[in-house]
Amino acid sequence: GNSVTQMEGPVTLSEEAFLTINCTYTATGYPSLFWYVQYPGEGLQLLLKATKADDKGSNKGFEATYRKETTSFHLEKGSVQVSDSAVYFCALAGGQGAQKLVFGQGTRLTINP
Amino acid sequence: ETGVTQTPRHLVMGMTNKKSLKCEQHLGHNAMYWYKQSAKKPLELMFVYNFKEQTENNSVPSRFSPECPNSSHLFLHLHTLQPEDSALYLCASSQDPAGGPIEQYFGPGTRLTVT
């Protein structure tokens, strides 16, 4: 079945540092890929998505590119802010016979001023 | 109100109590979901409803009983819970997932503590 693996956290960075959170997936067919963010005390919010190979999703300075050859969807941001501190979830949906969202375990990110 | 709302935001209940969680979506979606989020565990899908019909039950214990009276409202009825059921319960909605992979929109969650 479909599965998502994220880099283990927690991740701690200084403000203005470059961020990468790795995400790889296993799926048959052609899934859509998502990054969700969960700020403290809140539910999950869709951050960005990509629906086919080589698509780049972007939002709020975050980017991720759908790489089918490496089955990856790594999240990047060039200069993080304290307000980016949250838990980030990689997820996929679709592919052969599976329409529901499958989530990774989440990566907690803390940005220090 | 916009988006997906959940009430209550916090709930403390004893193991013999009966309580209900409520979710309402104002997005015109047809599918609704219950998830359980426990510390240090991946998000767990519990139930899926599409056009008010339950389409998925991921082996959830019968002490959790969902109800979907219409496409905008979803309830989770709780009775004789165990302490390990303490978690954040998240509701989500989406367009009809049978049409293809699609993003879900989440509510803020209900933080449940079973004592």
Short mmCIF file of C-alpha atoms in Angstrom, two decimals:
data_model
loop_
_atom_site.label_atom_id
_atom_site.label_comp_id
_atom_site.label_asym_id
_atom_site.label_seq_id
_atom_site.Cartn_x
_atom_site.Cartn_y
_atom_site.Cartn_z
CA GLY A 1 0.00 0.00 0.00
CA ASN A 2 0.87 3.67 -0.03
CA SER A 3 3.26 5.03 2.61
CA VAL A 4 5.16 8.22 3.46
CA THR A 5 8.43 8.55 5.34
CA GLN A 6 9.63 11.86 6.74
CA MET A 7 12.91 12.80 8.31
CA GLU A 8 12.81 12.43 12.05
CA GLY A 9 12.64 15.52 14.18
CA PRO A 10 12.80 17.60 16.07
CA VAL A 11 14.60 20.09 13.87
CA THR A 12 15.96 23.27 15.46
CA LEU A 13 17.30 26.15 13.38
CA SER A 14 18.18 29.78 13.81
CA GLU A 15 16.15 32.51 12.16
CA GLU A 16 17.08 33.10 8.49
CA ALA A 17 18.60 29.62 8.13
CA PHE A 18 17.85 27.40 5.14
CA LEU A 19 15.33 24.64 5.78
CA THR A 20 14.98 21.20 4.23
CA ILE A 21 12.59 18.55 5.53
CA ASN A 22 12.93 15.30 3.62
CA CYS A 23 9.94 13.26 2.50
CA THR A 24 9.92 10.08 0.44
CA TYR A 25 6.96 8.00 -0.54
CA THR A 26 5.93 4.57 -1.78
CA ALA A 27 2.94 4.32 -4.05
CA THR A 28 1.75 2.62 -7.18
CA GLY A 29 0.47 4.76 -9.98
CA TYR A 30 0.59 8.56 -9.86
CA PRO A 31 -0.33 9.99 -6.47
CA SER A 32 -0.78 13.64 -5.54
CA LEU A 33 1.57 14.93 -2.86
CA PHE A 34 0.91 17.45 -0.08
CA TRP A 35 2.59 19.28 2.75
CA TYR A 36 0.44 20.21 5.74
CA VAL A 37 1.47 22.40 8.68
CA GLN A 38 0.13 22.28 12.24
CA TYR A 39 0.76 25.32 14.42
CA PRO A 40 0.57 24.89 18.21
CA GLY A 41 -2.98 24.29 19.40
CA GLU A 42 -4.45 24.18 15.90
CA GLY A 43 -5.53 21.66 13.27
CA LEU A 44 -3.65 20.88 10.08
CA GLN A 45 -3.53 23.45 7.29
CA LEU A 46 -2.67 22.67 3.70
CA LEU A 47 0.65 24.37 2.92
CA LEU A 48 1.24 23.30 -0.68
CA LYS A 49 0.58 20.48 -3.11
CA ALA A 50 1.74 18.95 -6.40
CA THR A 51 -0.34 16.66 -8.56
CA LYS A 52 2.11 15.32 -11.15
CA ALA A 53 5.79 14.63 -11.67
CA ASP A 54 8.07 17.71 -11.84
CA ASP A 55 5.32 19.99 -10.49
CA LYS A 56 6.54 22.49 -7.91
CA GLY A 57 4.17 23.50 -5.13
CA SER A 58 4.86 26.78 -3.34
CA ASN A 59 3.30 28.93 -0.64
CA LYS A 60 4.53 31.40 2.03
CA GLY A 61 8.13 31.00 0.82
CA PHE A 62 8.02 27.20 1.08
CA GLU A 63 8.59 25.02 -1.98
CA ALA A 64 8.53 21.31 -2.79
CA THR A 65 9.09 19.55 -6.13
CA TYR A 66 7.45 16.25 -7.04
CA ARG A 67 10.37 13.99 -8.05
CA LYS A 68 9.11 10.70 -9.41
CA GLU A 69 12.57 9.34 -10.18
CA THR A 70 13.57 9.59 -6.51
CA THR A 71 10.01 9.25 -5.10
CA SER A 72 10.59 12.38 -3.05
CA PHE A 73 8.80 15.62 -2.15
CA HIS A 74 11.25 17.50 0.06
CA LEU A 75 10.09 20.75 1.68
CA GLU A 76 12.44 23.75 1.46
CA LYS A 77 12.50 27.36 2.55
CA GLY A 78 15.36 29.76 1.96
CA SER A 79 15.08 31.84 5.14
CA VAL A 80 12.95 30.63 8.04
CA GLN A 81 11.25 32.81 10.62
CA VAL A 82 10.28 32.21 14.23
CA SER A 83 6.65 32.08 13.07
CA ASP A 84 7.45 28.98 10.98
CA SER A 85 7.80 26.94 14.16
CA ALA A 86 5.24 24.13 13.79
CA VAL A 87 4.86 20.47 12.94
CA TYR A 88 5.06 19.67 9.22
CA PHE A 89 3.36 16.63 7.67
CA CYS A 90 4.03 15.15 4.26
CA ALA A 91 1.07 13.27 2.76
CA LEU A 92 -0.04 11.55 -0.40
CA ALA A 93 -3.32 10.58 -1.96
CA GLY A 94 -4.27 8.64 -5.03
CA GLY A 95 -2.18 6.22 -6.98
CA GLN A 96 -3.61 2.85 -7.73
CA GLY A 97 -6.72 2.01 -5.67
CA ALA A 98 -6.22 4.48 -2.80
CA GLN A 99 -7.98 7.83 -2.64
CA LYS A 100 -7.52 8.56 1.05
CA LEU A 101 -4.71 10.71 2.45
CA VAL A 102 -1.74 8.87 3.92
CA PHE A 103 0.41 10.97 6.28
CA GLY A 104 4.00 10.80 7.37
CA GLN A 105 4.77 10.89 11.07
CA GLY A 106 5.35 14.66 11.14
CA THR A 107 8.49 16.73 11.76
CA ARG A 108 8.57 19.27 14.56
CA LEU A 109 10.41 22.44 13.57
CA THR A 110 11.58 25.05 16.08
CA ILE A 111 13.10 28.33 14.93
CA ASN A 112 15.11 30.31 17.45
CA PRO A 113 15.49 34.10 17.16
CA GLU B 1 -18.42 30.86 10.27
CA THR B 2 -16.10 29.60 7.62
CA GLY B 3 -14.06 26.46 7.12
CA VAL B 4 -14.31 23.52 9.47
CA THR B 5 -15.33 24.05 13.08
CA GLN B 6 -15.19 21.61 15.97
CA THR B 7 -16.76 21.72 19.42
CA PRO B 8 -15.82 21.42 22.15
CA ARG B 9 -12.16 22.39 21.83
CA HIS B 10 -11.30 20.65 25.10
CA LEU B 11 -13.07 17.79 26.86
CA VAL B 12 -12.27 15.91 30.04
CA MET B 13 -14.35 12.83 30.73
CA GLY B 14 -14.37 9.85 33.02
CA MET B 15 -14.32 6.31 31.73
CA THR B 16 -18.02 5.81 32.45
CA ASN B 17 -19.21 9.04 30.81
CA LYS B 18 -20.95 9.48 27.48
CA LYS B 19 -20.07 12.53 25.42
CA SER B 20 -20.16 13.66 21.79
CA LEU B 21 -17.81 15.61 19.57
CA LYS B 22 -19.27 17.81 16.87
CA CYS B 23 -17.83 18.90 13.54
CA GLU B 24 -19.37 21.28 11.02
CA GLN B 25 -18.03 22.26 7.62
CA HIS B 26 -19.04 25.38 5.70
CA LEU B 27 -17.15 24.57 2.49
CA GLY B 28 -19.85 22.77 0.53
CA HIS B 29 -17.89 19.51 0.65
CA ASN B 30 -19.37 16.03 0.37
CA ALA B 31 -16.88 13.97 2.37
CA MET B 32 -16.02 14.17 6.06
CA TYR B 33 -13.38 12.40 8.13
CA TRP B 34 -12.44 11.69 11.73
CA TYR B 35 -8.75 11.36 12.65
CA LYS B 36 -7.01 10.59 15.92
CA GLN B 37 -3.71 12.30 16.69
CA SER B 38 -1.75 10.85 19.59
CA ALA B 39 1.65 11.94 20.81
CA LYS B 40 4.51 10.31 18.90
CA LYS B 41 2.21 8.39 16.54
CA PRO B 42 1.22 9.09 12.94
CA LEU B 43 -2.16 10.60 12.27
CA GLU B 44 -4.72 7.78 12.30
CA LEU B 45 -7.74 7.84 10.01
CA MET B 46 -10.78 6.56 11.92
CA PHE B 47 -13.86 7.03 9.74
CA VAL B 48 -14.79 8.39 6.33
CA TYR B 49 -18.23 9.52 5.23
CA ASN B 50 -19.06 10.40 1.64
CA PHE B 51 -22.48 11.83 0.84
CA LYS B 52 -23.58 10.83 4.40
CA GLU B 53 -22.65 7.17 3.87
CA GLN B 54 -19.82 5.61 5.84
CA THR B 55 -17.21 4.42 3.38
CA GLU B 56 -14.39 3.55 5.73
CA ASN B 57 -13.99 2.30 9.29
CA ASN B 58 -10.39 1.58 10.14
CA SER B 59 -11.02 -1.11 12.76
CA VAL B 60 -12.06 1.50 15.32
CA PRO B 61 -13.35 0.11 18.66
CA SER B 62 -17.11 0.25 19.09
CA ARG B 63 -16.79 2.69 21.99
CA PHE B 64 -16.39 5.28 19.22
CA SER B 65 -19.62 5.71 17.25
CA PRO B 66 -19.78 8.17 14.34
CA GLU B 67 -22.90 9.82 12.99
CA CYS B 68 -23.29 11.89 9.83
CA PRO B 69 -26.83 13.30 9.53
CA ASN B 70 -25.96 15.42 6.48
CA SER B 71 -22.93 16.42 4.42
CA SER B 72 -22.20 19.41 6.66
CA HIS B 73 -22.26 17.77 10.09
CA LEU B 74 -20.32 14.93 11.63
CA PHE B 75 -20.47 13.64 15.20
CA LEU B 76 -18.34 11.24 17.18
CA HIS B 77 -20.19 9.69 20.10
CA LEU B 78 -17.98 8.46 22.91
CA HIS B 79 -18.78 5.99 25.70
CA THR B 80 -16.79 3.90 28.18
CA LEU B 81 -13.49 5.23 26.88
CA GLN B 82 -10.07 4.19 28.14
CA PRO B 83 -7.20 6.46 29.22
CA GLU B 84 -5.29 5.50 26.05
CA ASP B 85 -8.08 7.16 24.04
CA SER B 86 -6.82 10.54 25.25
CA ALA B 87 -5.72 12.39 22.11
CA LEU B 88 -6.49 15.22 19.73
CA TYR B 89 -9.46 14.32 17.53
CA LEU B 90 -9.44 16.07 14.20
CA CYS B 91 -12.27 16.43 11.75
CA ALA B 92 -11.67 17.13 8.06
CA SER B 93 -13.73 17.58 4.92
CA SER B 94 -13.11 17.42 1.19
CA GLN B 95 -14.83 17.22 -2.15
CA ASP B 96 -15.86 13.75 -3.24
CA PRO B 97 -12.60 11.72 -3.06
CA ALA B 98 -13.91 9.23 -5.60
CA GLY B 99 -13.20 11.85 -8.25
CA GLY B 100 -9.47 11.64 -7.68
CA PRO B 101 -6.83 12.56 -5.09
CA ILE B 102 -7.86 15.72 -3.32
CA GLU B 103 -6.78 17.80 -0.37
CA GLN B 104 -8.65 17.79 2.91
CA TYR B 105 -9.45 20.78 5.11
CA PHE B 106 -9.08 20.32 8.84
CA GLY B 107 -10.78 21.72 11.89
CA PRO B 108 -8.84 22.85 14.97
CA GLY B 109 -9.48 19.59 16.82
CA THR B 110 -10.91 18.53 20.17
CA ARG B 111 -8.35 17.78 22.86
CA LEU B 112 -9.82 14.80 24.76
CA THR B 113 -8.56 13.66 28.15
CA VAL B 114 -9.98 10.46 29.65
CA THR B 115 -9.48 10.17 33.40
#
